[in-house]
């Protein structure tokens, strides 16, 4: 977290320290494992299914998660402080296309992203139907 503050958040001018932040940053070392993978746009390496305990389908692929340098940050400015909502290894991803909270303005970006990205799962972590 110190790295994010020193390298990115502290450089934001006080006039722009407002509202939500949803961004990806490249950390200088491996930050952890990512559960997201790029897949061919033809869908040959991915499928749609329900992750455990989820009620909406997700674009999935089976495999192993990979090391990543990317860090995704969700948070908001509560001037003069920054409040972290969540911070995890991996790329910034929009809401999934079936997410009921997806706004009309977010649909095009969500389709574009989830067409070529999938969530990595292992056998047993997903099913073909909602439980």
N, CA, C and O atoms as a GROMACS GRO file, in nm:
protein
  524
    1UNK      N    1   0.082  -0.118   0.000
    1UNK     CA    2   0.000   0.000   0.000
    1UNK      C    3   0.087   0.125   0.000
    1UNK      O    4   0.053   0.224  -0.065
    2UNK      N    5   0.198   0.121   0.072
    2UNK     CA    6   0.287   0.238   0.074
    2UNK      C    7   0.330   0.275  -0.068
    2UNK      O    8   0.337   0.393  -0.102
    3UNK      N    9   0.360   0.174  -0.150
    3UNK     CA   10   0.403   0.198  -0.288
    3UNK      C   11   0.294   0.272  -0.366
    3UNK      O   12   0.325   0.366  -0.438
    4UNK      N   13   0.169   0.231  -0.352
    4UNK     CA   14   0.059   0.298  -0.422
    4UNK      C   15   0.046   0.444  -0.379
    4UNK      O   16   0.026   0.533  -0.461
    5UNK      N   17   0.057   0.467  -0.250
    5UNK     CA   18   0.045   0.603  -0.198
    5UNK      C   19   0.160   0.688  -0.251
    5UNK      O   20   0.138   0.797  -0.304
    6UNK      N   21   0.283   0.638  -0.237
    6UNK     CA   22   0.400   0.716  -0.278
    6UNK      C   23   0.407   0.737  -0.428
    6UNK      O   24   0.438   0.847  -0.474
    7UNK      N   25   0.378   0.634  -0.507
    7UNK     CA   26   0.394   0.642  -0.652
    7UNK      C   27   0.273   0.698  -0.726
    7UNK      O   28   0.289   0.754  -0.834
    8UNK      N   29   0.154   0.686  -0.669
    8UNK     CA   30   0.035   0.723  -0.746
    8UNK      C   31  -0.060   0.817  -0.674
    8UNK      O   32  -0.092   0.925  -0.726
    9UNK      N   33  -0.107   0.780  -0.558
    9UNK     CA   34  -0.211   0.859  -0.492
    9UNK      C   35  -0.162   0.995  -0.444
    9UNK      O   36  -0.235   1.093  -0.451
   10UNK      N   37  -0.038   1.001  -0.396
   10UNK     CA   38   0.012   1.129  -0.345
   10UNK      C   39   0.035   1.231  -0.456
   10UNK      O   40   0.040   1.351  -0.430
   11UNK      N   41   0.048   1.184  -0.580
   11UNK     CA   42   0.072   1.277  -0.691
   11UNK      C   43  -0.057   1.339  -0.746
   11UNK      O   44  -0.051   1.426  -0.832
   12UNK      N   45  -0.172   1.295  -0.697
   12UNK     CA   46  -0.300   1.351  -0.740
   12UNK      C   47  -0.321   1.484  -0.668
   12UNK      O   48  -0.313   1.492  -0.546
   13UNK      N   49  -0.348   1.587  -0.745
   13UNK     CA   50  -0.364   1.720  -0.686
   13UNK      C   51  -0.488   1.722  -0.595
   13UNK      O   52  -0.586   1.652  -0.621
   14UNK      N   53  -0.482   1.802  -0.489
   14UNK     CA   54  -0.596   1.810  -0.397
   14UNK      C   55  -0.729   1.842  -0.467
   14UNK      O   56  -0.834   1.796  -0.424
   15UNK      N   57  -0.724   1.920  -0.576
   15UNK     CA   58  -0.846   1.955  -0.649
   15UNK      C   59  -0.911   1.833  -0.714
   15UNK      O   60  -1.031   1.833  -0.740
   16UNK      N   61  -0.832   1.729  -0.741
   16UNK     CA   62  -0.884   1.609  -0.806
   16UNK      C   63  -0.905   1.493  -0.710
   16UNK      O   64  -0.935   1.381  -0.752
   17UNK      N   65  -0.890   1.518  -0.583
   17UNK     CA   66  -0.908   1.413  -0.482
   17UNK      C   67  -1.054   1.406  -0.440
   17UNK      O   68  -1.093   1.449  -0.332
   18UNK      N   69  -1.133   1.349  -0.530
   18UNK     CA   70  -1.276   1.334  -0.503
   18UNK      C   71  -1.331   1.214  -0.580
   18UNK      O   72  -1.283   1.181  -0.688
   19UNK      N   73  -1.431   1.152  -0.522
   19UNK     CA   74  -1.501   1.044  -0.590
   19UNK      C   75  -1.428   0.911  -0.588
   19UNK      O   76  -1.324   0.895  -0.523
   20UNK      N   77  -1.485   0.816  -0.661
   20UNK     CA   78  -1.434   0.680  -0.668
   20UNK      C   79  -1.312   0.669  -0.757
   20UNK      O   80  -1.298   0.742  -0.855
   21UNK      N   81  -1.224   0.577  -0.722
   21UNK     CA   82  -1.108   0.542  -0.804
   21UNK      C   83  -1.118   0.392  -0.831
   21UNK      O   84  -1.130   0.312  -0.738
   22UNK      N   85  -1.112   0.356  -0.958
   22UNK     CA   86  -1.108   0.215  -1.000
   22UNK      C   87  -0.998   0.209  -1.105
   22UNK      O   88  -1.019   0.249  -1.219
   23UNK      N   89  -0.881   0.158  -1.066
   23UNK     CA   90  -0.766   0.165  -1.155
   23UNK      C   91  -0.673   0.047  -1.135
   23UNK      O   92  -0.672  -0.017  -1.030
   24UNK      N   93  -0.594   0.019  -1.240
   24UNK     CA   94  -0.490  -0.083  -1.233
   24UNK      C   95  -0.354  -0.014  -1.233
   24UNK      O   96  -0.336   0.089  -1.297
   25UNK      N   97  -0.261  -0.074  -1.161
   25UNK     CA   98  -0.125  -0.022  -1.155
   25UNK      C   99  -0.030  -0.139  -1.172
   25UNK      O  100  -0.059  -0.251  -1.129
   26UNK      N  101   0.085  -0.113  -1.234
   26UNK     CA  102   0.185  -0.218  -1.247
   26UNK      C  103   0.287  -0.204  -1.135
   26UNK      O  104   0.361  -0.106  -1.127
   27UNK      N  105   0.291  -0.305  -1.049
   27UNK     CA  106   0.382  -0.308  -0.936
   27UNK      C  107   0.520  -0.352  -0.986
   27UNK      O  108   0.527  -0.430  -1.081
   28UNK      N  109   0.629  -0.305  -0.926
   28UNK     CA  110   0.762  -0.341  -0.974
   28UNK      C  111   0.799  -0.489  -0.954
   28UNK      O  112   0.889  -0.541  -1.022
   29UNK      N  113   0.730  -0.557  -0.864
   29UNK     CA  114   0.755  -0.700  -0.842
   29UNK      C  115   0.624  -0.775  -0.857
   29UNK      O  116   0.519  -0.713  -0.877
   30UNK      N  117   0.628  -0.908  -0.848
   30UNK     CA  118   0.503  -0.983  -0.852
   30UNK      C  119   0.420  -0.945  -0.730
   30UNK      O  120   0.471  -0.941  -0.618
   31UNK      N  121   0.292  -0.918  -0.754
   31UNK     CA  122   0.202  -0.876  -0.647
   31UNK      C  123   0.118  -0.991  -0.593
   31UNK      O  124   0.061  -0.981  -0.484
   32UNK      N  125   0.112  -1.099  -0.667
   32UNK     CA  126   0.030  -1.213  -0.626
   32UNK      C  127  -0.017  -1.290  -0.747
   32UNK      O  128   0.044  -1.281  -0.854
   33UNK      N  129  -0.124  -1.366  -0.731
   33UNK     CA  130  -0.177  -1.445  -0.843
   33UNK      C  131  -0.306  -1.381  -0.893
   33UNK      O  132  -0.386  -1.328  -0.816
   34UNK      N  133  -0.324  -1.388  -1.024
   34UNK     CA  134  -0.443  -1.333  -1.087
   34UNK      C  135  -0.535  -1.446  -1.130
   34UNK      O  136  -0.490  -1.549  -1.180
   35UNK      N  137  -0.662  -1.425  -1.111
   35UNK     CA  138  -0.762  -1.521  -1.153
   35UNK      C  139  -0.828  -1.479  -1.282
   35UNK      O  140  -0.942  -1.517  -1.308
   36UNK      N  141  -0.759  -1.400  -1.363
   36UNK     CA  142  -0.813  -1.349  -1.488
   36UNK      C  143  -0.717  -1.385  -1.601
   36UNK      O  144  -0.595  -1.377  -1.583
   37UNK      N  145  -0.770  -1.424  -1.715
   37UNK     CA  146  -0.684  -1.461  -1.827
   37UNK      C  147  -0.745  -1.412  -1.958
   37UNK      O  148  -0.867  -1.412  -1.974
   38UNK      N  149  -0.659  -1.371  -2.051
   38UNK     CA  150  -0.706  -1.339  -2.186
   38UNK      C  151  -0.732  -1.469  -2.259
   38UNK      O  152  -0.656  -1.565  -2.245
   39UNK      N  153  -0.839  -1.472  -2.337
   39UNK     CA  154  -0.874  -1.590  -2.416
   39UNK      C  155  -0.902  -1.545  -2.559
   39UNK      O  156  -0.929  -1.428  -2.583
   40UNK      N  157  -0.895  -1.639  -2.657
   40UNK     CA  158  -0.924  -1.600  -2.795
   40UNK      C  159  -1.067  -1.547  -2.809
   40UNK      O  160  -1.158  -1.599  -2.745
   41UNK      N  161  -1.086  -1.445  -2.891
   41UNK     CA  162  -1.220  -1.388  -2.909
   41UNK      C  163  -1.323  -1.489  -2.963
   41UNK      O  164  -1.443  -1.467  -2.948
   42UNK      N  165  -1.277  -1.597  -3.025
   42UNK     CA  166  -1.372  -1.695  -3.079
   42UNK      C  167  -1.433  -1.784  -2.971
   42UNK      O  168  -1.520  -1.865  -3.001
   43UNK      N  169  -1.388  -1.770  -2.846
   43UNK     CA  170  -1.447  -1.845  -2.736
   43UNK      C  171  -1.399  -1.988  -2.726
   43UNK      O  172  -1.454  -2.065  -2.647
   44UNK      N  173  -1.298  -2.027  -2.804
   44UNK     CA  174  -1.255  -2.167  -2.808
   44UNK      C  175  -1.190  -2.215  -2.677
   44UNK      O  176  -1.185  -2.336  -2.653
   45UNK      N  177  -1.142  -2.125  -2.594
   45UNK     CA  178  -1.073  -2.166  -2.472
   45UNK      C  179  -1.152  -2.128  -2.347
   45UNK      O  180  -1.098  -2.129  -2.237
   46UNK      N  181  -1.281  -2.096  -2.364
   46UNK     CA  182  -1.359  -2.049  -2.250
   46UNK      C  183  -1.504  -2.094  -2.262
   46UNK      O  184  -1.546  -2.148  -2.364
   47UNK      N  185  -1.580  -2.070  -2.156
   47UNK     CA  186  -1.720  -2.110  -2.152
   47UNK      C  187  -1.792  -2.024  -2.049
   47UNK      O  188  -1.728  -1.950  -1.974
   48UNK      N  189  -1.923  -2.033  -2.046
   48UNK     CA  190  -2.003  -1.960  -1.948
   48UNK      C  191  -2.053  -2.057  -1.843
   48UNK      O  192  -2.098  -2.167  -1.876
   49UNK      N  193  -2.045  -2.019  -1.718
   49UNK     CA  194  -2.091  -2.103  -1.609
   49UNK      C  195  -2.110  -2.020  -1.484
   49UNK      O  196  -2.085  -1.899  -1.483
   50UNK      N  197  -2.154  -2.085  -1.379
   50UNK     CA  198  -2.179  -2.019  -1.251
   50UNK      C  199  -2.069  -2.052  -1.153
   50UNK      O  200  -2.047  -2.168  -1.120
   51UNK      N  201  -1.999  -1.950  -1.106
   51UNK     CA  202  -1.903  -1.972  -0.998
   51UNK      C  203  -1.980  -2.009  -0.872
   51UNK      O  204  -2.094  -1.968  -0.855
   52UNK      N  205  -1.916  -2.084  -0.786
   52UNK     CA  206  -1.981  -2.124  -0.661
   52UNK      C  207  -2.034  -2.003  -0.585
   52UNK      O  208  -1.965  -1.902  -0.572
   53UNK      N  209  -2.155  -2.014  -0.537
   53UNK     CA  210  -2.221  -1.910  -0.457
   53UNK      C  211  -2.252  -1.784  -0.536
   53UNK      O  212  -2.271  -1.677  -0.477
   54UNK      N  213  -2.258  -1.794  -0.669
   54UNK     CA  214  -2.293  -1.679  -0.752
   54UNK      C  215  -2.426  -1.704  -0.822
   54UNK      O  216  -2.457  -1.818  -0.857
   55UNK      N  217  -2.503  -1.599  -0.842
   55UNK     CA  218  -2.633  -1.613  -0.907
   55UNK      C  219  -2.634  -1.563  -1.050
   55UNK      O  220  -2.735  -1.576  -1.120
   56UNK      N  221  -2.523  -1.506  -1.095
   56UNK     CA  222  -2.514  -1.464  -1.235
   56UNK      C  223  -2.400  -1.542  -1.301
   56UNK      O  224  -2.301  -1.573  -1.235
   57UNK      N  225  -2.414  -1.573  -1.431
   57UNK     CA  226  -2.309  -1.649  -1.499
   57UNK      C  227  -2.185  -1.562  -1.522
   57UNK      O  228  -2.193  -1.440  -1.527
   58UNK      N  229  -2.073  -1.629  -1.536
   58UNK     CA  230  -1.945  -1.562  -1.562
   58UNK      C  231  -1.877  -1.626  -1.681
   58UNK      O  232  -1.901  -1.743  -1.712
   59UNK      N  233  -1.791  -1.549  -1.747
   59UNK     CA  234  -1.708  -1.601  -1.855
   59UNK      C  235  -1.588  -1.669  -1.788
   59UNK      O  236  -1.509  -1.603  -1.720
   60UNK      N  237  -1.576  -1.800  -1.806
   60UNK     CA  238  -1.478  -1.880  -1.733
   60UNK      C  239  -1.384  -1.956  -1.825
   60UNK      O  240  -1.412  -1.976  -1.943
   61UNK      N  241  -1.271  -1.998  -1.770
   61UNK     CA  242  -1.179  -2.092  -1.835
   61UNK      C  243  -1.115  -2.175  -1.724
   61UNK      O  244  -1.090  -2.125  -1.614
   62UNK      N  245  -1.090  -2.300  -1.754
   62UNK     CA  246  -1.024  -2.384  -1.654
   62UNK      C  247  -0.874  -2.372  -1.669
   62UNK      O  248  -0.823  -2.357  -1.780
   63UNK      N  249  -0.803  -2.379  -1.558
   63UNK     CA  250  -0.658  -2.371  -1.563
   63UNK      C  251  -0.602  -2.325  -1.431
   63UNK      O  252  -0.670  -2.323  -1.329
   64UNK      N  253  -0.476  -2.288  -1.436
   64UNK     CA  254  -0.407  -2.240  -1.316
   64UNK      C  255  -0.400  -2.088  -1.319
   64UNK      O  256  -0.386  -2.027  -1.425
   65UNK      N  257  -0.409  -2.030  -1.203
   65UNK     CA  258  -0.393  -1.885  -1.192
   65UNK      C  259  -0.246  -1.852  -1.212
   65UNK      O  260  -0.159  -1.936  -1.188
   66UNK      N  261  -0.218  -1.730  -1.256
   66UNK     CA  262  -0.080  -1.694  -1.288
   66UNK      C  263  -0.032  -1.575  -1.204
   66UNK      O  264  -0.111  -1.494  -1.156
   67UNK      N  265   0.100  -1.568  -1.188
   67UNK     CA  266   0.160  -1.456  -1.117
   67UNK      C  267   0.138  -1.328  -1.197
   67UNK      O  268   0.141  -1.329  -1.320
   68UNK      N  269   0.117  -1.219  -1.127
   68UNK     CA  270   0.095  -1.092  -1.195
   68UNK      C  271   0.164  -0.979  -1.120
   68UNK      O  272   0.185  -0.986  -0.999
   69UNK      N  273   0.198  -0.876  -1.194
   69UNK     CA  274   0.252  -0.753  -1.136
   69UNK      C  275   0.142  -0.648  -1.122
   69UNK      O  276   0.161  -0.546  -1.056
   70UNK      N  277   0.027  -0.674  -1.184
   70UNK     CA  278  -0.082  -0.576  -1.180
   70UNK      C  279  -0.154  -0.579  -1.045
   70UNK      O  280  -0.171  -0.684  -0.983
   71UNK      N  281  -0.196  -0.460  -1.003
   71UNK     CA  282  -0.274  -0.444  -0.880
   71UNK      C  283  -0.398  -0.362  -0.918
   71UNK      O  284  -0.387  -0.259  -0.983
   72UNK      N  285  -0.514  -0.410  -0.875
   72UNK     CA  286  -0.637  -0.335  -0.898
   72UNK      C  287  -0.680  -0.271  -0.767
   72UNK      O  288  -0.683  -0.336  -0.662
   73UNK      N  289  -0.712  -0.145  -0.775
   73UNK     CA  290  -0.754  -0.068  -0.658
   73UNK      C  291  -0.894  -0.013  -0.679
   73UNK      O  292  -0.922   0.048  -0.782
   74UNK      N  293  -0.981  -0.035  -0.582
   74UNK     CA  294  -1.113   0.029  -0.573
   74UNK      C  295  -1.111   0.109  -0.445
   74UNK      O  296  -1.081   0.055  -0.338
   75UNK      N  297  -1.143   0.235  -0.452
   75UNK     CA  298  -1.148   0.317  -0.333
   75UNK      C  299  -1.209   0.452  -0.363
   75UNK      O  300  -1.249   0.479  -0.477
   76UNK      N  301  -1.218   0.538  -0.264
   76UNK     CA  302  -1.274   0.670  -0.285
   76UNK      C  303  -1.204   0.772  -0.196
   76UNK      O  304  -1.148   0.740  -0.092
   77UNK      N  305  -1.211   0.894  -0.243
   77UNK     CA  306  -1.154   1.004  -0.167
   77UNK      C  307  -1.256   1.054  -0.066
   77UNK      O  308  -1.370   1.084  -0.100
   78UNK      N  309  -1.214   1.061   0.059
   78UNK     CA  310  -1.290   1.123   0.166
   78UNK      C  311  -1.196   1.231   0.218
   78UNK      O  312  -1.133   1.217   0.323
   79UNK      N  313  -1.188   1.338   0.142
   79UNK     CA  314  -1.086   1.440   0.156
   79UNK      C  315  -1.055   1.473   0.302
   79UNK      O  316  -1.147   1.495   0.381
   80UNK      N  317  -0.929   1.476   0.337
   80UNK     CA  318  -0.809   1.460   0.254
   80UNK      C  319  -0.760   1.314   0.246
   80UNK      O  320  -0.654   1.288   0.190
   81UNK      N  321  -0.836   1.221   0.302
   81UNK     CA  322  -0.793   1.081   0.308
   81UNK      C  323  -0.843   1.001   0.190
   81UNK      O  324  -0.941   1.038   0.124
   82UNK      N  325  -0.775   0.890   0.164
   82UNK     CA  326  -0.822   0.794   0.064
   82UNK      C  327  -0.865   0.668   0.137
   82UNK      O  328  -0.790   0.616   0.219
   83UNK      N  329  -0.986   0.619   0.108
   83UNK     CA  330  -1.041   0.500   0.174
   83UNK      C  331  -1.036   0.384   0.076
   83UNK      O  332  -1.096   0.390  -0.032
   84UNK      N  333  -0.966   0.277   0.112
   84UNK     CA  334  -0.955   0.160   0.026
   84UNK      C  335  -1.079   0.073   0.045
   84UNK      O  336  -1.112   0.033   0.156
   85UNK      N  337  -1.148   0.046  -0.065
   85UNK     CA  338  -1.262  -0.047  -0.063
   85UNK      C  339  -1.211  -0.189  -0.083
   85UNK      O  340  -1.246  -0.280  -0.007
   86UNK      N  341  -1.128  -0.209  -0.186
   86UNK     CA  342  -1.064  -0.338  -0.208
   86UNK      C  343  -0.937  -0.317  -0.290
   86UNK      O  344  -0.926  -0.223  -0.369
   87UNK      N  345  -0.842  -0.406  -0.269
   87UNK     CA  346  -0.714  -0.402  -0.338
   87UNK      C  347  -0.675  -0.547  -0.360
   87UNK      O  348  -0.669  -0.625  -0.265
   88UNK      N  349  -0.648  -0.585  -0.486
   88UNK     CA  350  -0.616  -0.725  -0.514
   88UNK      C  351  -0.520  -0.736  -0.632
   88UNK      O  352  -0.511  -0.645  -0.714
   89UNK      N  353  -0.446  -0.848  -0.639
   89UNK     CA  354  -0.359  -0.870  -0.754
   89UNK      C  355  -0.444  -0.895  -0.878
   89UNK      O  356  -0.541  -0.972  -0.873
   90UNK      N  357  -0.410  -0.832  -0.987
   90UNK     CA  358  -0.482  -0.854  -1.113
   90UNK      C  359  -0.523  -0.724  -1.177
   90UNK      O  360  -0.509  -0.616  -1.120
   91UNK      N  361  -0.575  -0.739  -1.298
   91UNK     CA  362  -0.613  -0.623  -1.378
   91UNK      C  363  -0.748  -0.566  -1.337
   91UNK      O  364  -0.832  -0.636  -1.280
   92UNK      N  365  -0.766  -0.440  -1.367
   92UNK     CA  366  -0.895  -0.374  -1.349
   92UNK      C  367  -0.994  -0.439  -1.446
   92UNK      O  368  -0.966  -0.451  -1.565
   93UNK      N  369  -1.107  -0.479  -1.396
   93UNK     CA  370  -1.209  -0.541  -1.480
   93UNK      C  371  -1.343  -0.472  -1.456
   93UNK      O  372  -1.376  -0.439  -1.342
   94UNK      N  373  -1.419  -0.451  -1.562
   94UNK     CA  374  -1.552  -0.392  -1.542
   94UNK      C  375  -1.647  -0.496  -1.483
   94UNK      O  376  -1.616  -0.615  -1.478
   95UNK      N  377  -1.762  -0.451  -1.440
   95UNK     CA  378  -1.865  -0.544  -1.393
   95UNK      C  379  -1.895  -0.643  -1.504
   95UNK      O  380  -1.884  -0.611  -1.623
   96UNK      N  381  -1.934  -0.764  -1.465
   96UNK     CA  382  -1.967  -0.865  -1.565
   96UNK      C  383  -2.095  -0.825  -1.639
   96UNK      O  384  -2.179  -0.752  -1.585
   97UNK      N  385  -2.107  -0.873  -1.762
   97UNK     CA  386  -2.215  -0.824  -1.849
   97UNK      C  387  -2.355  -0.861  -1.801
   97UNK      O  388  -2.453  -0.799  -1.843
   98UNK      N  389  -2.367  -0.960  -1.714
   98UNK     CA  390  -2.497  -0.998  -1.660
   98UNK      C  391  -2.522  -0.936  -1.522
   98UNK      O  392  -2.626  -0.962  -1.461
   99UNK      N  393  -2.430  -0.855  -1.474
   99UNK     CA  394  -2.442  -0.795  -1.341
   99UNK      C  395  -2.561  -0.697  -1.340
   99UNK      O  396  -2.564  -0.605  -1.421
  100UNK      N  397  -2.656  -0.716  -1.251
  100UNK     CA  398  -2.772  -0.626  -1.247
  100UNK      C  399  -2.736  -0.482  -1.212
  100UNK      O  400  -2.815  -0.391  -1.236
  101UNK      N  401  -2.618  -0.460  -1.155
  101UNK     CA  402  -2.576  -0.324  -1.122
  101UNK      C  403  -2.500  -0.255  -1.235
  101UNK      O  404  -2.460  -0.140  -1.220
  102UNK      N  405  -2.482  -0.324  -1.348
  102UNK     CA  406  -2.414  -0.266  -1.464
  102UNK      C  407  -2.503  -0.156  -1.521
  102UNK      O  408  -2.622  -0.178  -1.546
  103UNK      N  409  -2.445  -0.038  -1.542
  103UNK     CA  410  -2.524   0.073  -1.597
  103UNK      C  411  -2.521   0.068  -1.750
  103UNK      O  412  -2.436   0.002  -1.809
  104UNK      N  413  -2.613   0.139  -1.812
  104UNK     CA  414  -2.617   0.145  -1.958
  104UNK      C  415  -2.486   0.199  -2.015
  104UNK      O  416  -2.441   0.154  -2.120
  105UNK      N  417  -2.425   0.294  -1.946
  105UNK     CA  418  -2.300   0.352  -1.993
  105UNK      C  419  -2.183   0.253  -1.984
  105UNK      O  420  -2.084   0.268  -2.055
  106UNK      N  421  -2.195   0.151  -1.900
  106UNK     CA  422  -2.087   0.054  -1.882
  106UNK      C  423  -2.099  -0.068  -1.972
  106UNK      O  424  -2.004  -0.146  -1.981
  107UNK      N  425  -2.212  -0.087  -2.040
  107UNK     CA  426  -2.237  -0.209  -2.116
  107UNK      C  427  -2.134  -0.231  -2.226
  107UNK      O  428  -2.078  -0.341  -2.235
  108UNK      N  429  -2.107  -0.132  -2.308
  108UNK     CA  430  -2.013  -0.150  -2.420
  108UNK      C  431  -1.875  -0.192  -2.370
  108UNK      O  432  -1.814  -0.283  -2.425
  109UNK      N  433  -1.824  -0.126  -2.267
  109UNK     CA  434  -1.693  -0.161  -2.213
  109UNK      C  435  -1.691  -0.299  -2.152
  109UNK      O  436  -1.592  -0.372  -2.164
  110UNK      N  437  -1.799  -0.337  -2.085
  110UNK     CA  438  -1.807  -0.470  -2.024
  110UNK      C  439  -1.807  -0.579  -2.130
  110UNK      O  440  -1.738  -0.679  -2.116
  111UNK      N  441  -1.884  -0.559  -2.236
  111UNK     CA  442  -1.887  -0.658  -2.345
  111UNK      C  443  -1.750  -0.670  -2.409
  111UNK      O  444  -1.702  -0.781  -2.433
  112UNK      N  445  -1.688  -0.557  -2.438
  112UNK     CA  446  -1.555  -0.558  -2.501
  112UNK      C  447  -1.454  -0.632  -2.415
  112UNK      O  448  -1.375  -0.711  -2.467
  113UNK      N  449  -1.454  -0.607  -2.284
  113UNK     CA  450  -1.358  -0.671  -2.193
  113UNK      C  451  -1.387  -0.819  -2.176
  113UNK      O  452  -1.297  -0.901  -2.194
  114UNK      N  453  -1.511  -0.855  -2.142
  114UNK     CA  454  -1.544  -0.994  -2.111
  114UNK      C  455  -1.552  -1.084  -2.234
  114UNK      O  456  -1.560  -1.206  -2.221
  115UNK      N  457  -1.549  -1.024  -2.352
  115UNK     CA  458  -1.543  -1.104  -2.475
  115UNK      C  459  -1.407  -1.174  -2.486
  115UNK      O  460  -1.398  -1.284  -2.540
  116UNK      N  461  -1.302  -1.110  -2.435
  116UNK     CA  462  -1.168  -1.165  -2.450
  116UNK      C  463  -1.096  -1.193  -2.316
  116UNK      O  464  -0.977  -1.223  -2.315
  117UNK      N  465  -1.168  -1.184  -2.205
  117UNK     CA  466  -1.112  -1.218  -2.074
  117UNK      C  467  -1.204  -1.317  -2.005
  117UNK      O  468  -1.326  -1.311  -2.021
  118UNK      N  469  -1.146  -1.407  -1.930
  118UNK     CA  470  -1.225  -1.505  -1.855
  118UNK      C  471  -1.165  -1.522  -1.716
  118UNK      O  472  -1.046  -1.498  -1.695
  119UNK      N  473  -1.249  -1.562  -1.623
  119UNK     CA  474  -1.207  -1.589  -1.486
  119UNK      C  475  -1.157  -1.732  -1.480
  119UNK      O  476  -1.224  -1.824  -1.526
  120UNK      N  477  -1.039  -1.752  -1.424
  120UNK     CA  478  -0.978  -1.884  -1.415
  120UNK      C  479  -1.040  -1.961  -1.299
  120UNK      O  480  -1.045  -1.912  -1.186
  121UNK      N  481  -1.088  -2.080  -1.329
  121UNK     CA  482  -1.146  -2.167  -1.227
  121UNK      C  483  -1.087  -2.306  -1.238
  121UNK      O  484  -1.032  -2.344  -1.342
  122UNK      N  485  -1.097  -2.382  -1.131
  122UNK     CA  486  -1.058  -2.523  -1.130
  122UNK      C  487  -1.185  -2.606  -1.126
  122UNK      O  488  -1.291  -2.556  -1.091
  123UNK      N  489  -1.174  -2.732  -1.162
  123UNK     CA  490  -1.290  -2.822  -1.154
  123UNK      C  491  -1.348  -2.816  -1.014
  123UNK      O  492  -1.274  -2.817  -0.915
  124UNK      N  493  -1.478  -2.809  -1.004
  124UNK     CA  494  -1.544  -2.802  -0.875
  124UNK      C  495  -1.573  -2.659  -0.830
  124UNK      O  496  -1.650  -2.639  -0.736
  125UNK      N  497  -1.511  -2.558  -0.896
  125UNK     CA  498  -1.532  -2.419  -0.859
  125UNK      C  499  -1.647  -2.356  -0.936
  125UNK      O  500  -1.676  -2.238  -0.917
  126UNK      N  501  -1.713  -2.433  -1.022
  126UNK     CA  502  -1.819  -2.378  -1.106
  126UNK      C  503  -1.918  -2.488  -1.143
  126UNK      O  504  -1.890  -2.607  -1.126
  127UNK      N  505  -2.034  -2.448  -1.194
  127UNK     CA  506  -2.134  -2.543  -1.243
  127UNK      C  507  -2.205  -2.483  -1.363
  127UNK      O  508  -2.193  -2.364  -1.391
  128UNK      N  509  -2.278  -2.567  -1.434
  128UNK     CA  510  -2.350  -2.520  -1.552
  128UNK      C  511  -2.484  -2.456  -1.516
  128UNK      O  512  -2.546  -2.390  -1.600
  129UNK      N  513  -2.528  -2.476  -1.394
  129UNK     CA  514  -2.656  -2.417  -1.354
  129UNK      C  515  -2.642  -2.350  -1.218
  129UNK      O  516  -2.554  -2.383  -1.138
  130UNK      N  517  -2.730  -2.254  -1.196
  130UNK     CA  518  -2.732  -2.180  -1.070
  130UNK      C  519  -2.789  -2.270  -0.961
  130UNK      O  520  -2.892  -2.335  -0.981
  131UNK      N  521  -2.724  -2.274  -0.845
  131UNK     CA  522  -2.770  -2.358  -0.733
  131UNK      C  523  -2.869  -2.284  -0.648
  131UNK      O  524  -2.919  -2.337  -0.550
   0.00000   0.00000   0.00000
